[in-house]
Every structure is written in C-alpha cells, then in structure tokens.
mmCIF file with all atom_site columns, C-alpha atoms in Angstrom:
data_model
loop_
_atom_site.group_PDB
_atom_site.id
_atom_site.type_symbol
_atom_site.label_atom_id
_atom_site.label_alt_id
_atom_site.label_comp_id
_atom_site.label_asym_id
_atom_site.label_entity_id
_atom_site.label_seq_id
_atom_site.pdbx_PDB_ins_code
_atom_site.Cartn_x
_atom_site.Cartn_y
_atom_site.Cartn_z
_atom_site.occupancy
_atom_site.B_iso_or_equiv
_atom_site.pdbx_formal_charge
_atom_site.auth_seq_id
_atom_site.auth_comp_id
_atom_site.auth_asym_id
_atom_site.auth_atom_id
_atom_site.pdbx_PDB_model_num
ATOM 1   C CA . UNK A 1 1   ? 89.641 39.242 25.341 1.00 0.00 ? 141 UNK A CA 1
ATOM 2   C CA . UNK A 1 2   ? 91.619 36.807 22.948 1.00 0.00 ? 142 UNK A CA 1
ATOM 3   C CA . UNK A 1 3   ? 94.883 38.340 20.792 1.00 0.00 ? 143 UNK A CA 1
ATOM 4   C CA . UNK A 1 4   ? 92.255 38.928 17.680 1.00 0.00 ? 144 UNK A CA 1
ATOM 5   C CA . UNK A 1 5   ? 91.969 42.323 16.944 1.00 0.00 ? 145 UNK A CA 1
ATOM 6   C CA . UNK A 1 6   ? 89.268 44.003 18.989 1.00 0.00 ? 146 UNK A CA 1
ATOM 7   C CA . UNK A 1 7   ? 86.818 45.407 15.930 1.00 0.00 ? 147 UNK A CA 1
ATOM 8   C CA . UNK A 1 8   ? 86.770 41.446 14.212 1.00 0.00 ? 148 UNK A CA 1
ATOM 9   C CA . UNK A 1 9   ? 86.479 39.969 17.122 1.00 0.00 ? 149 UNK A CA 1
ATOM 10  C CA . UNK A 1 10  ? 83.411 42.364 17.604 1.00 0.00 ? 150 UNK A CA 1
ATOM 11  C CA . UNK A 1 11  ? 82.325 41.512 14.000 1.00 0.00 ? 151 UNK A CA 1
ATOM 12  C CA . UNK A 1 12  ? 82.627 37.935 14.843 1.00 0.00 ? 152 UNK A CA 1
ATOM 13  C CA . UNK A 1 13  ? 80.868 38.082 18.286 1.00 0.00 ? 153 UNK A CA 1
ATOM 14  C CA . UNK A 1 14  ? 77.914 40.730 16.590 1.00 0.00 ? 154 UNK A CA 1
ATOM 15  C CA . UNK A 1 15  ? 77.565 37.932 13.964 1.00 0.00 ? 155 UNK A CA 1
ATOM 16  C CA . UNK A 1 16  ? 76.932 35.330 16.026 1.00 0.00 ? 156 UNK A CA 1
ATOM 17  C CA . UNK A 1 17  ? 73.934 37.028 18.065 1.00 0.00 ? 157 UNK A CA 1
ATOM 18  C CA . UNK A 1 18  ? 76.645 37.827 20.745 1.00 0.00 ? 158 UNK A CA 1
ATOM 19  C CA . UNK A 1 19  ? 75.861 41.413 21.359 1.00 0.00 ? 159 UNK A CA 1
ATOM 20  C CA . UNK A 1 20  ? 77.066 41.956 24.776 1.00 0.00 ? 160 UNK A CA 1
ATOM 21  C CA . UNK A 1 21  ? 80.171 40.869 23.725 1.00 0.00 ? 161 UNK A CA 1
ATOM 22  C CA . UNK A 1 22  ? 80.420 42.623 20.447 1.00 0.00 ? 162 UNK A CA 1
ATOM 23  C CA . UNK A 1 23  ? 79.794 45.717 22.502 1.00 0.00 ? 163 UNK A CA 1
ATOM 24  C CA . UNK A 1 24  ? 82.957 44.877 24.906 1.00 0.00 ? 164 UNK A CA 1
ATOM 25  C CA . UNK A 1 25  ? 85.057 44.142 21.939 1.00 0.00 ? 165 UNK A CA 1
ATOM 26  C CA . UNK A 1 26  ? 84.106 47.632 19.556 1.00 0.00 ? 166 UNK A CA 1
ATOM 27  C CA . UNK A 1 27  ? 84.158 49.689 23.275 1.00 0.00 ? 167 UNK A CA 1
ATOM 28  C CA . UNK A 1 28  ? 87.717 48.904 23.704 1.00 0.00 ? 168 UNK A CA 1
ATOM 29  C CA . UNK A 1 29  ? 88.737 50.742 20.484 1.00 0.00 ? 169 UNK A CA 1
ATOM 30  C CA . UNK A 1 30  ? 86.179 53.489 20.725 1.00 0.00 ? 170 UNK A CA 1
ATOM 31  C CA . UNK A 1 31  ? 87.966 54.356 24.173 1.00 0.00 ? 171 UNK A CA 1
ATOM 32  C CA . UNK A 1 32  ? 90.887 55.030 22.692 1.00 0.00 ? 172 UNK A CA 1
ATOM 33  C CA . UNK A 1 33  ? 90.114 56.574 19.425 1.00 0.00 ? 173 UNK A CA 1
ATOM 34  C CA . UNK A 1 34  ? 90.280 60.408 18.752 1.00 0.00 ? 174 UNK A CA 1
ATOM 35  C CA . UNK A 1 35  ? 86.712 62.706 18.243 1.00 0.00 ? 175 UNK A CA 1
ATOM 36  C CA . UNK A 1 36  ? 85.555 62.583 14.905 1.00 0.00 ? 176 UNK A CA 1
ATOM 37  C CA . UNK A 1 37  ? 83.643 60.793 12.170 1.00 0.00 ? 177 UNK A CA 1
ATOM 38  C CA . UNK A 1 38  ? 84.701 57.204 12.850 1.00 0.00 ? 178 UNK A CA 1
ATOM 39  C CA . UNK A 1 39  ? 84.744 57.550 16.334 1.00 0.00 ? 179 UNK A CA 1
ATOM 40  C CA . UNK A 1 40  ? 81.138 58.357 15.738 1.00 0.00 ? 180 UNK A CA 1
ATOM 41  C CA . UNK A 1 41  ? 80.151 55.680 13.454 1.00 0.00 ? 181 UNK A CA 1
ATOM 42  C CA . UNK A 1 42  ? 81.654 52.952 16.036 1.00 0.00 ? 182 UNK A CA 1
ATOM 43  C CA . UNK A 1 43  ? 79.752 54.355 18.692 1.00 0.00 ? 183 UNK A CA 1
ATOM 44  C CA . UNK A 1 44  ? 76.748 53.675 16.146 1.00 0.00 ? 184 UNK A CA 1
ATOM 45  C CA . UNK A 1 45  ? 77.777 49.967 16.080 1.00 0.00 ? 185 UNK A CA 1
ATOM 46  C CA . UNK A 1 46  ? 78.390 49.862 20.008 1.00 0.00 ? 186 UNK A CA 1
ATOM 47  C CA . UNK A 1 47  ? 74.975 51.700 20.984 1.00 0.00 ? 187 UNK A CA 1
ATOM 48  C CA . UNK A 1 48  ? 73.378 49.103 17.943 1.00 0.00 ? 188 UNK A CA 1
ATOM 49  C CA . UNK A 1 49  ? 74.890 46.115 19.613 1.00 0.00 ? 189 UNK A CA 1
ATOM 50  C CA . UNK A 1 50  ? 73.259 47.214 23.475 1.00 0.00 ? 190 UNK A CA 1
ATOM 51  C CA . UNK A 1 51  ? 69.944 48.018 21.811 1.00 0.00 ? 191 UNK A CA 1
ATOM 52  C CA . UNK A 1 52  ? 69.988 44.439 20.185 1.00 0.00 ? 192 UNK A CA 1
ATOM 53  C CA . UNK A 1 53  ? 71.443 43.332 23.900 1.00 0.00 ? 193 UNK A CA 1
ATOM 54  C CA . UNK A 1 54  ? 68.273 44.918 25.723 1.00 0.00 ? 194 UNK A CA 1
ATOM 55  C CA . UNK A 1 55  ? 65.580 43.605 22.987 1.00 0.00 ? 195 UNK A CA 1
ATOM 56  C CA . UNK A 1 56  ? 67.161 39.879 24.006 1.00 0.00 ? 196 UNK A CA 1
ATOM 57  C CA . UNK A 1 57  ? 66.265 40.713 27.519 1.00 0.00 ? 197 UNK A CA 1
ATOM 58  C CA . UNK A 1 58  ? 63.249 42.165 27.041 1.00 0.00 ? 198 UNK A CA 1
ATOM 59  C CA . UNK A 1 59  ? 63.842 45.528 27.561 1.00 0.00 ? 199 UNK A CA 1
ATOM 60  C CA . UNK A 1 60  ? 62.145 47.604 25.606 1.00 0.00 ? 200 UNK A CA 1
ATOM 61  C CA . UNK A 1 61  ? 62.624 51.045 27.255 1.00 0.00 ? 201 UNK A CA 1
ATOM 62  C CA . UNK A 1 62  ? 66.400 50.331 27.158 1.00 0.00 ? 202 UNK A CA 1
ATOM 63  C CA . UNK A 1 63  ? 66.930 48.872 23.777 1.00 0.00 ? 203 UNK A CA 1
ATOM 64  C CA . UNK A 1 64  ? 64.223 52.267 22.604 1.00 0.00 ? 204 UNK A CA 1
ATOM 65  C CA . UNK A 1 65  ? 66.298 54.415 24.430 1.00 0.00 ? 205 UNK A CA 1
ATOM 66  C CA . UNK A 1 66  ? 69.804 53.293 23.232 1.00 0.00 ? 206 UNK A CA 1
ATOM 67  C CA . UNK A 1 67  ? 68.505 52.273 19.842 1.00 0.00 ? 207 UNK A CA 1
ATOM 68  C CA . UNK A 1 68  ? 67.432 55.692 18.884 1.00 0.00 ? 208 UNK A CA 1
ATOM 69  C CA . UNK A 1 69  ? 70.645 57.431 19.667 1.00 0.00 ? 209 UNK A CA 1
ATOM 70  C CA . UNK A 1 70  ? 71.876 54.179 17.272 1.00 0.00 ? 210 UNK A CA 1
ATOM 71  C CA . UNK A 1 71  ? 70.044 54.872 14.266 1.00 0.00 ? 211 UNK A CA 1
ATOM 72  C CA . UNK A 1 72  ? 70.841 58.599 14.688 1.00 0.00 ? 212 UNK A CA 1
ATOM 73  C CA . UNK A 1 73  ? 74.401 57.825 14.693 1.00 0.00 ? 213 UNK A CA 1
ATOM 74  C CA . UNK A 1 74  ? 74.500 55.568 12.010 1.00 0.00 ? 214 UNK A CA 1
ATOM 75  C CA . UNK A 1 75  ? 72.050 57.376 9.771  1.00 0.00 ? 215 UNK A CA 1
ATOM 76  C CA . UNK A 1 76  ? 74.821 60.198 10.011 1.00 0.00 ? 216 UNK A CA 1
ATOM 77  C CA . UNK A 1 77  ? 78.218 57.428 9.204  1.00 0.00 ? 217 UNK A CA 1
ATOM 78  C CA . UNK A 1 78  ? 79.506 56.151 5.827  1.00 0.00 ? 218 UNK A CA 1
ATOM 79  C CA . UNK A 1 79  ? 78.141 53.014 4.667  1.00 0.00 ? 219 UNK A CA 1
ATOM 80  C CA . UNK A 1 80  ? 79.985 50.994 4.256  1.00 0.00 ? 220 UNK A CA 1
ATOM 81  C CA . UNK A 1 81  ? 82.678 51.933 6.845  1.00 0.00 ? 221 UNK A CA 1
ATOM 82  C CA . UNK A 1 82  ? 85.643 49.813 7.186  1.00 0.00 ? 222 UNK A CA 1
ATOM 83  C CA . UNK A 1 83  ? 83.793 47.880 5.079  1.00 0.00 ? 223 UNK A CA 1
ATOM 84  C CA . UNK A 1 84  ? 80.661 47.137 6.962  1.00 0.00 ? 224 UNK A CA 1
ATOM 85  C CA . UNK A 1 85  ? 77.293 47.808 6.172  1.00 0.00 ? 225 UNK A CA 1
ATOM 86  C CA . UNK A 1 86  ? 75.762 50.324 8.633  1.00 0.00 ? 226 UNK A CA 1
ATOM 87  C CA . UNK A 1 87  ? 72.951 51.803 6.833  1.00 0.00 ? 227 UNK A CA 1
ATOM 88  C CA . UNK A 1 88  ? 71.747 47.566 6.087  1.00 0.00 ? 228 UNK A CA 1
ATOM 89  C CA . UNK A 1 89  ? 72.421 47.785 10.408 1.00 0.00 ? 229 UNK A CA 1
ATOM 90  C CA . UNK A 1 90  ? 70.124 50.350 10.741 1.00 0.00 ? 230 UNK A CA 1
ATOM 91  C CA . UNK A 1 91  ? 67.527 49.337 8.567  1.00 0.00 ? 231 UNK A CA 1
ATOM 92  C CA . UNK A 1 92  ? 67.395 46.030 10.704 1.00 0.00 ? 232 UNK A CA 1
ATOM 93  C CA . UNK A 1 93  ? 67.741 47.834 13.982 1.00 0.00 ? 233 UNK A CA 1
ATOM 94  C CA . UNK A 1 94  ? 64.625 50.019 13.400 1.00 0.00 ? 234 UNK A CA 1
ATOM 95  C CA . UNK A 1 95  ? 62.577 47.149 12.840 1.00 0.00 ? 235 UNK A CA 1
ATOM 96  C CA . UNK A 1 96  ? 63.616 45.507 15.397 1.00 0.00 ? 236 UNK A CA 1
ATOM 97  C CA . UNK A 1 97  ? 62.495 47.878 17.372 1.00 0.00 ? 237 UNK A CA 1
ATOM 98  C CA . UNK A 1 98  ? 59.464 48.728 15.835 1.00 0.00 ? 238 UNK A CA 1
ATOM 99  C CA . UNK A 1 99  ? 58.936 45.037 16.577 1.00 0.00 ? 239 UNK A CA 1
ATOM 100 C CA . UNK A 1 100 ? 60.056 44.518 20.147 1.00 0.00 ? 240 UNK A CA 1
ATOM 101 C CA . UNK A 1 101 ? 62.341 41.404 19.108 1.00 0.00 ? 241 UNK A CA 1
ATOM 102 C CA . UNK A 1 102 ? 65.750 40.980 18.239 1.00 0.00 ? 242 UNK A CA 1
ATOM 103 C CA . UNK A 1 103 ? 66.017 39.625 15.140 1.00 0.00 ? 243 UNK A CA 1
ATOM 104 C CA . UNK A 1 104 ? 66.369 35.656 14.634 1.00 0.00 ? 244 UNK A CA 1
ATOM 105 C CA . UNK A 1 105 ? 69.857 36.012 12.906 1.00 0.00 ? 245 UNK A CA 1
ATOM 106 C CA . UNK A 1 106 ? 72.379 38.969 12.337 1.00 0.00 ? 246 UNK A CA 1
ATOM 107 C CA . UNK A 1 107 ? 74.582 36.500 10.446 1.00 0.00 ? 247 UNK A CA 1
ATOM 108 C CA . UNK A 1 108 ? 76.159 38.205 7.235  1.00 0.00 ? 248 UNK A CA 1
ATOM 109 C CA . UNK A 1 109 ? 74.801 41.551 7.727  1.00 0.00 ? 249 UNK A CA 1
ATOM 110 C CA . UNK A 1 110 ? 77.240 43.512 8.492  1.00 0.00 ? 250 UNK A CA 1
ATOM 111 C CA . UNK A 1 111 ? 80.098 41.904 6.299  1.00 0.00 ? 251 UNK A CA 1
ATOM 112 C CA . UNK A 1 112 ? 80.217 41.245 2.545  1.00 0.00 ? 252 UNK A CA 1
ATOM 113 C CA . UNK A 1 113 ? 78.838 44.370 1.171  1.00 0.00 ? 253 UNK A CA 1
ATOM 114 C CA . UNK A 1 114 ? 81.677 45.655 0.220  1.00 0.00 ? 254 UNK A CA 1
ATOM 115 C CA . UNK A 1 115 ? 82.242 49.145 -2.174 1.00 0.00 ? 255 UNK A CA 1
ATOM 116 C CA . UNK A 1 116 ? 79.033 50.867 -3.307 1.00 0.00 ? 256 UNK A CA 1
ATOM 117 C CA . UNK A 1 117 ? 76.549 48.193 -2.131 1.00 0.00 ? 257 UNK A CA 1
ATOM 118 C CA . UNK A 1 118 ? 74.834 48.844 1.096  1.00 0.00 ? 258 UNK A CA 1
ATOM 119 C CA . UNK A 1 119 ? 71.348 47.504 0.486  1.00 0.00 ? 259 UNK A CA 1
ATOM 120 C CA . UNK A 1 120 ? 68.793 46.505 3.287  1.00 0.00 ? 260 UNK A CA 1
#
C-alpha cells in the first residue's frame, strides 16, 4: 500500500474499476475499526467492491452471494457516509447483478454527492 490514506486510496482504486484493490485498501480500516454503524456501512463498500470483483471474473454465484449481503448492508447505512454515495452504490450494484456484468464505468459514483443528494 502507498502512504495515502487507506479509505481514498480505496475511493481512488473503486473509481478506477480496481475492485480487488479497493477491497484491500477499505479492509485495512474495517480491521481495525470498533462494532457499530460505520463499521457496518464499510463492510457494505468492501462486500460491494468483491461482488463487482467476482462479476469481472465471471462469477456469478460469488458476486450473488457477496452482493446480497452488500445491498443489505448498505440499504441499512447513511447515504451519504463520509461523504459517499452508498444508496447511488447500491442502486448500481443490484443491477449489476440483475445483469450478470459489471458495469462499464464506476467513475464518479461514489464521490461528489455531497449533503442531501444521493440520487441513482
């Protein structure tokens, strides 16, 4: 890992269709962090980021499997939290899936919502 603080450089490696990595990054902190509501809405991002991961690869069973305990999890977090935009996440995650395909770009969908706007 590089000296960039573990959740942007998750952001940055999410964004670029890096999901493996993003989910290296984001599993770092979540180790480390205490039970409770945030800890939860990482794992969200982390579980979203293998489900994307296994869709890449083909792997539908996995990316099903992971991606539903995903949506669940970020169904259930703030949006946005530290200021990204889970419920826009989750949206794209369960069509994804419905889909079979990762989508073509991730780019910008996590970051830039900012306060109060958290559309699709």
């Amino acid at each position: 890992m590089s000296g960039e603080d573990p959740l942007a450089e998750g952001l940055r490696a999410f964004e670029a269709g890096s999901y493996y990595e993003a989910h290296e990054a984001w599993e770092e902190v979540w180790r480390q962090m205490e039970q409770g509501p945030d800890r939860e809405a990482l794992q969200g991002l982390i579980q979203a980021a293998a489900a994307l991961y296994h869709l890449e690869r083909d792997n539908l069973v996995g990316a099903r499997k992971v991606g539903a305990r995903a949506l669940e999890r970020l169904r259930r977090a703030p949006s946005p939290w530290c200021g990204l935009r889970l419920r826009a996440l989750g949206h794209v995650l369960e069509r994804a899936l419905d889909a079979g395909e990762a989508p073509a770009s991730v780019a910008g969908l996590l970051g830039g919502g900012g306060p109060g706007r958290d559309g699709p």
